[in-house]
Coordinates of C-alpha atoms in Angstrom, one line a residue:
Chain A
X541 CA -70.4 1.1 -48.9
X542 CA -70.4 1.4 -52.6
X543 CA -68.1 4.2 -53.6
X544 CA -67.8 2.9 -57.2
X545 CA -71.5 3.6 -57.8
X546 CA -71.0 7.2 -56.4
X547 CA -68.0 8.0 -58.5
X548 CA -69.6 6.4 -61.5
X549 CA -72.6 8.5 -61.1
X550 CA -70.6 11.7 -60.6
X551 CA -68.9 11.0 -63.9
X552 CA -72.0 10.5 -66.0
X553 CA -74.2 13.6 -66.7
X554 CA -77.4 11.6 -67.0
X555 CA -77.0 10.1 -63.5
X556 CA -75.9 13.5 -62.2
X557 CA -79.1 15.2 -63.4
X558 CA -81.4 12.5 -62.1
X559 CA -79.8 12.4 -58.7
X560 CA -79.7 16.2 -58.4
X561 CA -83.4 16.5 -59.3
X562 CA -84.3 13.9 -56.7
X563 CA -82.1 15.7 -54.2
X564 CA -84.0 18.9 -55.1
X565 CA -87.4 17.2 -54.6
X566 CA -86.4 15.9 -51.1
X567 CA -84.8 19.2 -50.2
X568 CA -87.7 21.4 -51.4
X569 CA -90.4 19.3 -49.5
X570 CA -88.2 19.5 -46.4
X571 CA -87.7 23.2 -46.9
X572 CA -91.5 23.8 -46.8
X573 CA -91.9 21.9 -43.6
X574 CA -88.7 23.3 -42.0
X575 CA -89.4 26.9 -42.9
X576 CA -92.8 26.7 -41.0
X577 CA -91.0 25.1 -38.0
X578 CA -88.4 27.9 -38.0
X579 CA -90.9 30.6 -38.5
X580 CA -93.0 29.4 -35.6
X581 CA -89.9 29.1 -33.4
X582 CA -88.7 32.6 -34.4
X583 CA -92.0 34.3 -33.5
X584 CA -93.6 32.1 -30.9
X585 CA -90.4 30.7 -29.3
X586 CA -91.9 27.2 -29.3
X587 CA -90.8 24.2 -31.3
X588 CA -93.9 22.7 -32.8
X589 CA -93.1 19.0 -32.2
X590 CA -96.4 18.1 -33.9
X591 CA -95.4 19.9 -37.1
X592 CA -95.1 16.6 -39.0
X593 CA -98.8 16.0 -38.4
X594 CA -99.6 19.0 -40.6
X595 CA -97.5 17.6 -43.4
X596 CA -99.5 14.3 -43.0
X597 CA -102.9 16.1 -43.0
X598 CA -101.9 18.1 -46.0
X599 CA -101.3 14.9 -47.9
X600 CA -104.5 13.2 -46.8
X601 CA -106.6 16.3 -47.5
X602 CA -105.2 16.6 -50.9
X603 CA -105.8 13.0 -51.7
X604 CA -109.4 13.2 -50.6
X605 CA -110.1 16.4 -52.5
X606 CA -108.5 14.9 -55.6
X607 CA -110.6 11.7 -55.3
X608 CA -113.8 13.8 -55.1
X609 CA -113.1 16.5 -57.6
X610 CA -110.4 15.1 -59.8
X611 CA -108.9 18.6 -59.9
X612 CA -105.2 18.8 -59.0
X613 CA -105.3 22.5 -58.3
X614 CA -108.2 22.1 -55.9
X615 CA -106.4 19.3 -54.1
X616 CA -103.4 21.5 -53.5
X617 CA -105.7 24.3 -52.3
X618 CA -107.5 21.9 -49.9
X619 CA -104.3 20.6 -48.5
X620 CA -102.9 24.0 -47.8
X621 CA -106.1 25.7 -46.6
X622 CA -107.2 22.8 -44.5
X623 CA -104.0 22.6 -42.6
X624 CA -104.0 26.4 -42.2
X625 CA -107.3 26.2 -40.4
X626 CA -106.1 23.3 -38.4
X627 CA -103.0 25.2 -37.3
X628 CA -105.0 28.2 -36.3
X629 CA -107.4 26.1 -34.1
X630 CA -104.5 24.1 -32.7
X631 CA -102.6 27.3 -31.7
X632 CA -105.6 29.3 -30.3
X633 CA -107.2 26.4 -28.4
X634 CA -104.1 24.4 -27.1
X635 CA -100.7 25.8 -27.7
X636 CA -101.5 29.3 -26.5
X637 CA -102.2 27.9 -23.1
X638 CA -98.6 26.7 -22.6
X639 CA -96.6 29.7 -23.8
X640 CA -95.5 30.7 -20.3
X641 CA -95.0 27.2 -19.1
X642 CA -91.7 25.4 -19.4
X643 CA -90.5 23.4 -22.3
X644 CA -91.6 20.1 -20.8
X645 CA -95.3 21.1 -21.0
X646 CA -95.0 22.4 -24.6
X647 CA -93.3 19.1 -25.6
X648 CA -96.0 17.1 -23.8
X649 CA -98.9 18.9 -25.5
X650 CA -97.3 18.4 -28.9
X651 CA -96.5 14.8 -28.0
X652 CA -100.1 14.3 -27.1
X653 CA -101.2 15.7 -30.5
X654 CA -98.8 13.5 -32.4
X655 CA -100.5 10.5 -30.9
X656 CA -104.0 11.9 -31.3
X657 CA -103.5 13.1 -34.9
X658 CA -101.9 9.8 -36.0
X659 CA -104.9 7.9 -34.6
X660 CA -107.4 10.3 -36.1
X661 CA -105.9 9.7 -39.5
X662 CA -106.0 5.9 -38.9
X663 CA -109.7 6.3 -37.9
X664 CA -110.7 8.3 -41.0
X665 CA -108.5 6.9 -43.7
X666 CA -107.5 3.5 -42.3
X667 CA -104.1 2.2 -41.3
X668 CA -102.9 0.9 -44.7
X669 CA -100.7 2.6 -47.2
X670 CA -102.6 4.9 -49.6
X671 CA -101.5 6.6 -52.8
X672 CA -103.0 9.6 -54.6
X673 CA -101.7 8.7 -58.0
X674 CA -100.2 11.1 -60.5
X675 CA -102.7 13.6 -61.9
X676 CA -103.5 13.1 -65.6
X677 CA -102.1 16.5 -66.6
X678 CA -98.6 15.3 -65.5
X679 CA -98.8 11.8 -67.1
X680 CA -96.8 13.0 -70.1
X681 CA -93.4 12.1 -71.5
X682 CA -90.7 13.0 -69.1
X683 CA -88.1 15.6 -70.1
X684 CA -84.6 14.6 -70.9
X685 CA -82.0 17.0 -69.7
X686 CA -78.4 16.1 -70.5
X687 CA -79.5 12.5 -70.8
X688 CA -81.1 12.5 -67.3
X689 CA -84.9 11.7 -66.9
X690 CA -86.9 14.5 -65.2
X691 CA -90.7 14.1 -64.8
X692 CA -92.5 17.4 -65.4
X693 CA -94.2 17.1 -62.0
X694 CA -90.8 17.4 -60.4
X695 CA -90.3 20.8 -62.1
X696 CA -93.7 22.0 -60.9
X697 CA -92.9 20.9 -57.3
X698 CA -89.6 22.7 -57.3
X699 CA -91.2 25.7 -58.8
X700 CA -94.0 25.9 -56.3
X701 CA -91.6 25.5 -53.4
X702 CA -89.2 28.1 -54.7
X703 CA -92.1 30.5 -55.3
X704 CA -93.3 29.9 -51.7
X705 CA -89.8 30.7 -50.4
X706 CA -89.6 33.9 -52.4
X707 CA -93.1 35.1 -51.4
X708 CA -92.3 34.4 -47.8
X709 CA -88.9 36.0 -47.8
X710 CA -90.1 39.1 -49.6
X711 CA -93.3 39.3 -47.6
X712 CA -91.4 39.2 -44.3
X713 CA -88.8 41.7 -45.5
X714 CA -91.0 44.2 -47.4
X715 CA -94.6 44.3 -46.4
X716 CA -96.2 45.9 -43.4
X717 CA -97.5 42.6 -42.0
X718 CA -94.0 41.1 -42.4
X719 CA -92.7 44.0 -40.4
X720 CA -95.2 43.5 -37.6
X721 CA -94.4 39.8 -37.5
X722 CA -90.7 40.5 -37.2
X723 CA -91.4 43.1 -34.5
X724 CA -93.6 40.6 -32.6
X725 CA -90.7 38.1 -32.7
X726 CA -88.4 40.7 -31.3
X727 CA -90.6 42.3 -28.6
X728 CA -94.2 41.1 -28.3
X729 CA -94.9 43.2 -25.3
X730 CA -94.1 46.4 -27.2
X731 CA -96.0 45.4 -30.3
X732 CA -99.0 44.6 -28.1
X733 CA -98.7 48.0 -26.4
X734 CA -98.8 49.7 -29.8
X735 CA -102.3 48.3 -30.2
X736 CA -101.6 45.3 -32.4
X737 CA -103.4 42.1 -31.5
X738 CA -100.4 39.7 -30.9
X739 CA -102.7 36.8 -30.3
X740 CA -103.9 37.2 -33.9
X741 CA -100.3 37.4 -35.1
X742 CA -99.4 34.3 -33.2
X743 CA -102.4 32.4 -34.6
X744 CA -101.6 33.7 -38.1
X745 CA -98.0 32.6 -38.0
X746 CA -99.0 29.2 -36.7
X747 CA -101.6 28.9 -39.5
X748 CA -99.0 30.0 -42.1
X749 CA -96.5 27.4 -40.8
X750 CA -99.2 24.8 -40.8
X751 CA -100.2 25.8 -44.3
X752 CA -96.6 25.5 -45.7
X753 CA -96.3 22.0 -44.1
X754 CA -99.7 21.1 -45.5
X755 CA -98.7 22.4 -49.0
X756 CA -95.6 20.2 -48.7
X757 CA -97.7 17.2 -47.9
X758 CA -100.1 18.0 -50.7
X759 CA -97.2 18.3 -53.2
X760 CA -95.7 15.1 -51.9
X761 CA -99.0 13.1 -52.1
X762 CA -98.7 12.1 -55.8
X763 CA -95.1 10.9 -55.4
X764 CA -95.0 9.4 -51.9
X765 CA -97.2 6.8 -50.2
X766 CA -99.5 8.0 -47.5
X767 CA -99.6 6.4 -44.1
X768 CA -100.4 7.5 -40.5
X769 CA -97.1 8.4 -38.9
X770 CA -95.6 9.6 -42.2
X771 CA -95.1 13.0 -40.6
X772 CA -92.7 12.0 -37.9
X773 CA -89.7 11.2 -40.0
X774 CA -90.3 14.4 -42.0
X775 CA -90.4 16.3 -38.7
X776 CA -87.1 14.8 -37.5
X777 CA -85.4 15.6 -40.9
X778 CA -86.8 19.1 -41.0
X779 CA -85.6 19.7 -37.4
X780 CA -82.1 18.6 -38.6
X781 CA -82.5 21.1 -41.4
X782 CA -83.2 23.9 -39.0
X783 CA -80.4 22.9 -36.8
X784 CA -78.0 23.0 -39.7
X785 CA -79.4 26.2 -41.2
X786 CA -79.9 27.9 -37.9
X787 CA -83.2 28.3 -36.0
X788 CA -85.2 31.3 -37.2
X789 CA -83.4 31.8 -40.5
X790 CA -85.4 31.3 -43.7
X791 CA -82.3 31.3 -45.9
X792 CA -80.7 28.8 -43.5
X793 CA -83.7 26.5 -43.8
X794 CA -83.4 26.7 -47.6
X795 CA -79.7 25.9 -47.7
X796 CA -80.0 23.3 -45.0
X797 CA -82.9 21.6 -46.8
X798 CA -81.0 21.5 -50.1
X799 CA -77.9 20.1 -48.4
X800 CA -79.9 17.4 -46.7
X801 CA -81.7 16.6 -50.0
X802 CA -78.4 16.2 -51.8
X803 CA -76.9 14.1 -49.0
X804 CA -79.9 11.8 -49.1
X805 CA -79.9 11.6 -52.9
X806 CA -76.2 11.0 -53.5
X807 CA -75.6 9.2 -50.2
X808 CA -78.1 6.5 -51.1
X809 CA -75.8 5.7 -54.0
X810 CA -72.5 5.7 -52.1
X811 CA -73.6 4.5 -48.7
X812 CA -77.0 2.7 -49.1
X813 CA -77.1 1.4 -45.5
X814 CA -75.7 4.6 -44.0
X815 CA -77.8 7.3 -45.7
X816 CA -79.6 8.3 -42.6
X817 CA -76.4 8.1 -40.6
X818 CA -74.7 10.6 -43.1
X819 CA -77.4 13.1 -42.3
X820 CA -76.9 12.8 -38.6
X821 CA -73.1 12.9 -39.0
X822 CA -73.4 16.1 -41.0
X823 CA -75.7 17.6 -38.3
X824 CA -73.1 16.7 -35.6
X825 CA -70.3 18.3 -37.6
X826 CA -72.3 21.5 -37.9
X827 CA -73.3 21.5 -34.3
X828 CA -69.8 21.0 -33.0
X829 CA -68.2 23.6 -35.3
X830 CA -71.0 26.1 -35.4
X831 CA -73.5 25.6 -32.6
X832 CA -75.8 28.3 -33.9
X833 CA -76.1 26.7 -37.4
X834 CA -74.8 28.0 -40.6
X835 CA -77.0 31.1 -40.7
X836 CA -78.2 31.3 -37.1
X837 CA -77.6 34.4 -35.0
X838 CA -79.0 33.4 -31.6
X839 CA -76.7 31.5 -29.3
X840 CA -77.8 27.9 -29.3
Chain B
X10 CA -57.3 26.2 16.4
X11 CA -59.6 29.1 16.8
X12 CA -63.0 28.8 18.4
X13 CA -64.6 29.4 15.0
X14 CA -62.7 26.7 13.3
X15 CA -63.5 24.3 16.1
X16 CA -67.1 25.0 15.8
X17 CA -67.0 24.5 12.0
X18 CA -65.3 21.2 12.5
X19 CA -67.9 20.1 14.9
X20 CA -70.6 21.1 12.5
X21 CA -69.0 19.2 9.7
X22 CA -68.8 16.1 11.9
X23 CA -72.4 16.5 12.9
X24 CA -73.5 16.8 9.2
X25 CA -71.5 13.8 8.1
X26 CA -73.0 11.8 11.0
X27 CA -76.5 12.9 10.0
X28 CA -75.8 11.9 6.4
X29 CA -74.6 8.5 7.6
X30 CA -77.8 7.9 9.6
X31 CA -79.9 9.0 6.6
X32 CA -78.0 6.6 4.4
X33 CA -78.5 3.8 6.8
X34 CA -82.2 4.6 7.0
X35 CA -82.4 4.6 3.2
X36 CA -80.6 1.3 3.1
X37 CA -83.1 -0.2 5.6
X38 CA -86.1 1.1 3.7
X39 CA -84.7 -0.4 0.5
X40 CA -84.1 -3.7 2.2
X41 CA -87.6 -3.7 3.7
X42 CA -89.2 -2.9 0.3
X43 CA -87.2 -5.7 -1.3
X44 CA -88.2 -8.2 1.3
X45 CA -91.9 -7.2 0.9
X46 CA -91.6 -7.5 -2.9
X47 CA -89.9 -10.8 -2.7
X48 CA -92.6 -12.2 -0.3
X49 CA -95.3 -11.0 -2.7
X50 CA -95.4 -14.3 -4.7
X51 CA -96.0 -16.2 -1.5
X52 CA -99.2 -14.3 -0.9
X53 CA -100.5 -13.7 -4.4
X54 CA -99.6 -16.5 -6.7
X55 CA -101.0 -14.6 -9.8
X56 CA -98.5 -14.8 -12.7
X57 CA -100.0 -11.7 -14.2
X58 CA -99.1 -9.7 -11.1
X59 CA -95.5 -10.9 -11.2
X60 CA -95.3 -10.0 -14.8
X61 CA -96.7 -6.6 -14.0
X62 CA -94.1 -5.9 -11.3
X63 CA -91.3 -7.0 -13.6
X64 CA -92.4 -4.5 -16.3
X65 CA -92.7 -1.9 -13.5
X66 CA -89.1 -2.6 -12.6
X67 CA -87.9 -2.1 -16.2
X68 CA -89.9 1.0 -16.9
X69 CA -89.5 2.4 -13.4
X70 CA -85.7 2.3 -13.6
X71 CA -85.9 4.0 -17.0
X72 CA -88.3 6.7 -15.9
X73 CA -86.6 7.4 -12.6
X74 CA -83.2 7.8 -14.3
X75 CA -84.9 10.2 -16.7
X76 CA -86.0 12.2 -13.7
X77 CA -82.4 12.6 -12.7
X78 CA -82.0 14.5 -16.0
X79 CA -85.4 16.3 -16.2
X80 CA -86.3 17.0 -12.6
X81 CA -82.9 17.3 -11.0
X82 CA -80.7 18.8 -13.7
X83 CA -83.3 20.5 -16.0
X84 CA -82.0 18.6 -19.0
X85 CA -85.1 17.6 -20.9
X86 CA -84.0 14.6 -22.9
X87 CA -86.4 13.4 -25.5
X88 CA -84.1 10.6 -26.5
X89 CA -83.5 8.8 -23.2
X90 CA -85.3 5.7 -24.6
X91 CA -82.3 5.1 -26.9
X92 CA -80.4 3.7 -23.8
X93 CA -83.4 1.5 -22.9
X94 CA -83.2 0.1 -26.4
X95 CA -79.4 -0.1 -26.3
X96 CA -79.6 -2.1 -23.1
X97 CA -82.1 -4.5 -24.4
X98 CA -80.3 -5.0 -27.8
X99 CA -76.8 -5.0 -26.2
X100 CA -77.7 -7.7 -23.7
X101 CA -79.8 -9.8 -26.1
X102 CA -77.1 -9.8 -28.7
X103 CA -74.4 -10.6 -26.2
X104 CA -76.3 -13.6 -24.9
X105 CA -77.3 -14.8 -28.3
X106 CA -73.9 -14.4 -30.1
X107 CA -71.3 -15.0 -27.5
X108 CA -72.9 -17.2 -24.8
X109 CA -71.1 -15.6 -21.9
X110 CA -72.6 -15.9 -18.4
X111 CA -75.4 -13.5 -17.6
X112 CA -73.4 -11.3 -15.2
X113 CA -70.6 -10.8 -17.7
X114 CA -73.2 -9.8 -20.4
X115 CA -74.8 -7.4 -17.9
X116 CA -71.5 -5.6 -17.1
X117 CA -70.5 -5.6 -20.8
X118 CA -73.8 -4.1 -21.8
X119 CA -73.4 -1.3 -19.2
X120 CA -69.9 -0.7 -20.5
X121 CA -71.2 -0.3 -24.1
X122 CA -73.9 2.0 -22.8
X123 CA -71.2 4.0 -20.9
X124 CA -69.2 4.6 -24.1
X125 CA -72.2 5.5 -26.3
X126 CA -73.7 7.8 -23.7
X127 CA -70.3 9.5 -23.2
X128 CA -70.0 10.3 -26.9
X129 CA -73.7 11.4 -27.4
X130 CA -73.6 13.3 -24.1
X131 CA -70.5 15.1 -25.0
X132 CA -72.1 16.4 -28.1
X133 CA -75.5 17.2 -26.6
X134 CA -75.1 18.6 -23.1
X135 CA -73.7 21.9 -24.4
X136 CA -77.0 22.7 -26.1
X137 CA -79.8 24.8 -24.7
X138 CA -83.0 23.1 -23.6
X139 CA -85.0 22.8 -26.8
X140 CA -82.0 22.0 -28.9
X141 CA -80.9 19.4 -26.3
X142 CA -84.4 17.8 -26.4
X143 CA -84.4 17.6 -30.2
X144 CA -80.8 16.6 -30.8
X145 CA -81.2 13.7 -28.2
X146 CA -84.3 12.8 -30.1
X147 CA -82.4 12.8 -33.4
X148 CA -79.8 10.4 -31.9
X149 CA -82.6 8.2 -30.8
X150 CA -83.9 8.1 -34.3
X151 CA -80.4 7.3 -35.6
X152 CA -80.1 4.3 -33.3
X153 CA -83.6 3.2 -34.2
X154 CA -82.9 3.4 -37.9
X155 CA -79.6 1.7 -37.5
X156 CA -81.4 -1.2 -35.7
X157 CA -83.9 -1.3 -38.6
X158 CA -81.3 -1.3 -41.4
X159 CA -78.6 -3.5 -39.9
X160 CA -80.7 -6.6 -40.5
X161 CA -77.8 -9.1 -40.4
X162 CA -77.0 -8.2 -36.8
X163 CA -80.3 -7.0 -35.3
X164 CA -82.9 -8.9 -37.3
X165 CA -84.3 -5.6 -38.7
X166 CA -88.0 -4.8 -38.0
X167 CA -88.5 -8.4 -36.8
X168 CA -86.3 -7.8 -33.8
X169 CA -84.1 -10.3 -32.0
X170 CA -86.0 -13.5 -32.3
X171 CA -85.5 -17.1 -31.2
X172 CA -85.3 -16.2 -27.5
X173 CA -82.3 -15.1 -25.4
X174 CA -80.5 -18.0 -23.8
X175 CA -80.4 -17.5 -20.0
X176 CA -78.1 -20.1 -18.5
X177 CA -78.3 -20.4 -14.8
X178 CA -75.5 -18.8 -12.7
X179 CA -74.9 -19.0 -8.9
X180 CA -78.1 -21.0 -8.5
X181 CA -80.2 -18.3 -10.2
X182 CA -82.1 -19.4 -13.2
X183 CA -83.6 -16.4 -15.0
X184 CA -85.7 -18.5 -17.3
X185 CA -87.7 -19.4 -14.2
X186 CA -90.4 -16.6 -13.7
X187 CA -90.0 -16.5 -10.0
X188 CA -86.2 -16.2 -10.2
X189 CA -86.5 -13.5 -12.8
X190 CA -89.1 -11.7 -10.6
X191 CA -86.8 -11.6 -7.6
X192 CA -83.8 -10.6 -9.7
X193 CA -85.8 -7.7 -11.3
X194 CA -87.0 -6.6 -7.9
X195 CA -83.5 -6.7 -6.6
X196 CA -82.2 -4.6 -9.6
X197 CA -85.1 -2.2 -9.2
X198 CA -84.5 -1.6 -5.4
X199 CA -80.7 -1.4 -5.8
X200 CA -81.1 1.0 -8.8
X201 CA -83.5 3.2 -6.9
X202 CA -81.3 3.2 -3.8
X203 CA -78.3 4.2 -5.9
X204 CA -80.2 6.9 -7.7
X205 CA -81.5 8.3 -4.4
X206 CA -78.0 8.4 -3.1
X207 CA -76.9 10.3 -6.2
X208 CA -79.8 12.7 -5.8
X209 CA -79.0 13.4 -2.1
X210 CA -75.3 13.6 -2.5
X211 CA -73.4 17.0 -2.8
X212 CA -73.2 16.2 -6.5
X213 CA -77.0 15.9 -6.6
X214 CA -77.3 19.4 -5.0
X215 CA -74.8 20.7 -7.6
X216 CA -77.2 19.4 -10.3
X217 CA -80.2 21.2 -8.7
X218 CA -78.1 24.4 -8.7
X219 CA -77.3 24.0 -12.4
X220 CA -81.0 23.5 -13.0
X221 CA -81.9 26.7 -11.2
X222 CA -79.1 28.9 -12.3
X223 CA -76.3 27.5 -14.5
X224 CA -74.5 30.8 -14.9
X225 CA -74.2 31.2 -11.2
X226 CA -73.0 27.6 -10.8
X227 CA -70.3 28.1 -13.3
X228 CA -69.3 31.4 -11.6
X229 CA -68.6 29.7 -8.3
X230 CA -66.3 27.3 -10.0
X231 CA -68.5 24.3 -11.0
X232 CA -67.7 22.7 -14.3
X233 CA -71.3 22.7 -15.6
X234 CA -70.5 20.7 -18.7
X235 CA -68.7 18.0 -16.8
X236 CA -71.5 17.7 -14.2
X237 CA -74.2 17.5 -16.9
X238 CA -72.2 14.9 -18.8
X239 CA -71.7 12.8 -15.7
X240 CA -75.4 12.7 -14.8
X241 CA -76.2 12.1 -18.5
X242 CA -74.0 9.0 -18.5
X243 CA -75.2 7.8 -15.1
X244 CA -78.8 8.1 -16.1
X245 CA -78.0 6.2 -19.3
X246 CA -76.6 3.3 -17.3
X247 CA -79.8 3.0 -15.2
X248 CA -82.0 3.3 -18.3
X249 CA -79.9 0.5 -19.9
X250 CA -80.5 -1.7 -16.8
X251 CA -84.2 -1.2 -17.4
X252 CA -83.7 -2.3 -21.0
X253 CA -81.8 -5.4 -19.8
X254 CA -84.7 -6.4 -17.5
X255 CA -87.1 -5.9 -20.4
X256 CA -85.0 -8.1 -22.7
X257 CA -84.9 -10.8 -20.1
X258 CA -88.6 -10.5 -19.6
X259 CA -89.7 -10.8 -23.2
X260 CA -86.7 -13.0 -24.1
X261 CA -85.9 -10.8 -27.1
X262 CA -85.5 -7.3 -28.2
X263 CA -87.7 -5.3 -30.6
X264 CA -87.2 -2.0 -32.5
X265 CA -90.0 -0.5 -30.5
X266 CA -87.7 -0.5 -27.5
X267 CA -85.6 2.0 -29.2
X268 CA -88.4 4.0 -30.8
X269 CA -89.0 7.6 -29.8
X270 CA -92.4 6.8 -28.2
X271 CA -90.5 5.1 -25.4
X272 CA -88.9 8.5 -24.6
X273 CA -92.2 10.2 -25.0
X274 CA -93.8 7.8 -22.5
X275 CA -90.8 8.3 -20.1
X276 CA -91.4 12.1 -20.2
X277 CA -95.1 11.6 -19.7
X278 CA -94.5 9.2 -16.8
X279 CA -92.4 11.9 -15.1
X280 CA -95.1 14.5 -15.7
X281 CA -97.8 12.1 -14.5
X282 CA -96.1 11.2 -11.2
X283 CA -94.4 14.5 -10.7
X284 CA -90.8 15.6 -11.1
X285 CA -90.4 17.3 -7.7
X286 CA -90.3 14.0 -5.7
X287 CA -87.9 11.2 -6.1
X288 CA -90.6 8.5 -6.2
X289 CA -92.9 10.5 -8.5
X290 CA -91.7 8.7 -11.7
X291 CA -92.2 5.3 -10.0
X292 CA -95.8 6.2 -9.2
X293 CA -96.2 7.5 -12.7
X294 CA -94.8 4.2 -14.1
X295 CA -97.4 2.1 -12.2
X296 CA -100.2 4.4 -13.3
X297 CA -99.1 4.5 -17.0
X298 CA -98.7 0.7 -17.2
X299 CA -102.2 0.2 -15.7
X300 CA -103.6 2.8 -18.0
X301 CA -101.8 1.3 -21.1
X302 CA -103.0 -2.2 -20.2
X303 CA -106.6 -1.0 -19.7
X304 CA -106.7 1.1 -22.9
X305 CA -105.2 -1.6 -25.1
X306 CA -107.8 -4.0 -23.9
X307 CA -110.7 -1.7 -24.6
X308 CA -109.8 0.1 -27.8
X309 CA -107.6 0.0 -30.9
X310 CA -107.0 3.7 -30.8
X311 CA -104.5 3.6 -28.0
X312 CA -102.7 6.8 -29.0
X313 CA -105.9 8.8 -29.1
X314 CA -106.9 7.9 -25.5
X315 CA -103.3 8.3 -24.2
X316 CA -103.0 11.7 -26.0
X317 CA -106.2 13.0 -24.4
X318 CA -105.0 11.8 -20.9
X319 CA -101.7 13.6 -21.5
X320 CA -103.5 16.8 -22.6
X321 CA -105.7 16.6 -19.5
X322 CA -102.6 16.5 -17.3
X323 CA -100.4 19.0 -19.3
X324 CA -103.1 21.6 -19.8
X325 CA -105.6 20.8 -17.1
X326 CA -103.7 19.9 -14.0
X327 CA -100.2 21.1 -15.0
X328 CA -98.8 19.0 -12.2
X329 CA -98.0 15.4 -11.4
X330 CA -100.0 13.3 -8.8
X331 CA -97.1 13.3 -6.3
X332 CA -96.9 17.1 -6.5
X333 CA -100.5 17.2 -5.3
X334 CA -99.7 14.8 -2.5
X335 CA -96.7 16.8 -1.4
X336 CA -98.7 20.1 -1.6
X337 CA -101.6 18.6 0.3
X338 CA -99.2 17.4 3.0
X339 CA -97.4 20.7 3.3
X340 CA -100.7 22.6 3.4
X341 CA -102.0 20.3 6.2
X342 CA -98.9 20.8 8.2
X343 CA -99.0 24.5 7.8
X344 CA -102.7 24.6 8.3
X345 CA -102.3 22.9 11.7
X346 CA -99.7 25.4 12.8
X347 CA -101.6 28.4 11.7
X348 CA -105.0 27.4 12.9
X349 CA -106.5 30.0 15.2

């Protein structure tokens, strides 16, 4: 434990800015993964245990696209679109077969795919750590805000994630498709009876969830190292986020992700050996005091 | 005493008598299996076979205890492997740091597991199925990351190295492979016997009722939370015993023992063998270990092959092997009766 470092940091504005930005980065990436998880759970009532694999694929797709084209925008697009297609195929071919089955089967199918996807990545890209490298456009002098160092790429990352959150929230609340998705989450039988193809909705939601995770992976690729199995720890953390925020709530995912981001960022100063533990501790406190999560409505 | 009461009394007596004969029969079967296993080295002197049986004992205890949760109570724990790891690390550390006799370390490790399982269980068993699965998984990851980061105690990602001292006690020398083999078989048979007694006891039937309809169980006065917590802790103790056998076998403990894939394998073993029979997980254990050994020998991409096999079972067959055996048996019996 190193409380002096924590209080020292809280007293200096430079350190405060740096740590808050890094908390935002962690939180925003987690949000993109967690919101897909929570969306898929809200509509399909399954927890996609292999969601971390989409994050991983997003990062690898982006890296490969960037190496071939040198275009950062194209890399992001490939990361997001590639995982969307992957999500659609995964849902239509495999997951849709176990909707009626019990949780055990759903977990097993996802478990199988965690193993398969990790090995597929090892086969194609190799088992060693990879890195995409920062695109040239962002290799500029970092900004100084109140004495704290903030790389411009971080601002882009936060901006993209916030934009995704707003588009998603508004899209679900205001558009016709959003209405249909919410209706399908509520009563799929009725929606289907009204002549709407629920299979398409399910596939679409899964693709959307996969795309968001893939986008997170693509955005993370320049700042994190890539390795097979990188998705799993992200999956666990984003699950903790959804537990804290409440399953099925987008706002909950956002708040939960930011809380976890800040805990990780500031916790690593004060409790370097117990940062992970802090996260779990926080989850336990929320679970015991509010079993449905901060913004959850359903009884957990 | 009215006639009705007398009749009930006689019935109760008869039931308890029947239960006693069944228990005696179970004990006899357990003893016979143990004697058979113990005589195995006299017939086959292959060291590989003995090693295989020891590993079966470790994983079998773990998987069967998981079935008490998954199959009997409907608690799908995805973090049961944490107790396997806890057993291995608890026992290994106790032997390395304190030098107490093996039985003392054994009991002390179970005591630690008891406390940890009680705390984690108290938080988890309230939760609904998918939450339960993931929160247990989260705790498993917490224990795993603690093992990785607490380098001074656990050796971090290197694991407990330098071997676990296994001083002889009561004439049993666990560093001798034959002694370890017999001890593992004894632990396995005793563990299976105890778990079977739990499953067949009134408490075991309470668990089945909670699995089928928890609301109803609580309406007729069963404390569901307490029953779930009890079986969670009991299952943890058996899983921990499996971990102890593993630590004795490899003479060490590694972070992989506490990694989530152990839990995943446990769930798959249950699926593979079938959760509707008591011995299903044991069959699953033997099959998975054979499969694992074969696959690792043939290819580097162990996860890919294992994943495809799991998919085949989960989407293709949707049942475990023992389920098919039971069904086939039932069908044959019915078929004989109904034959025109």
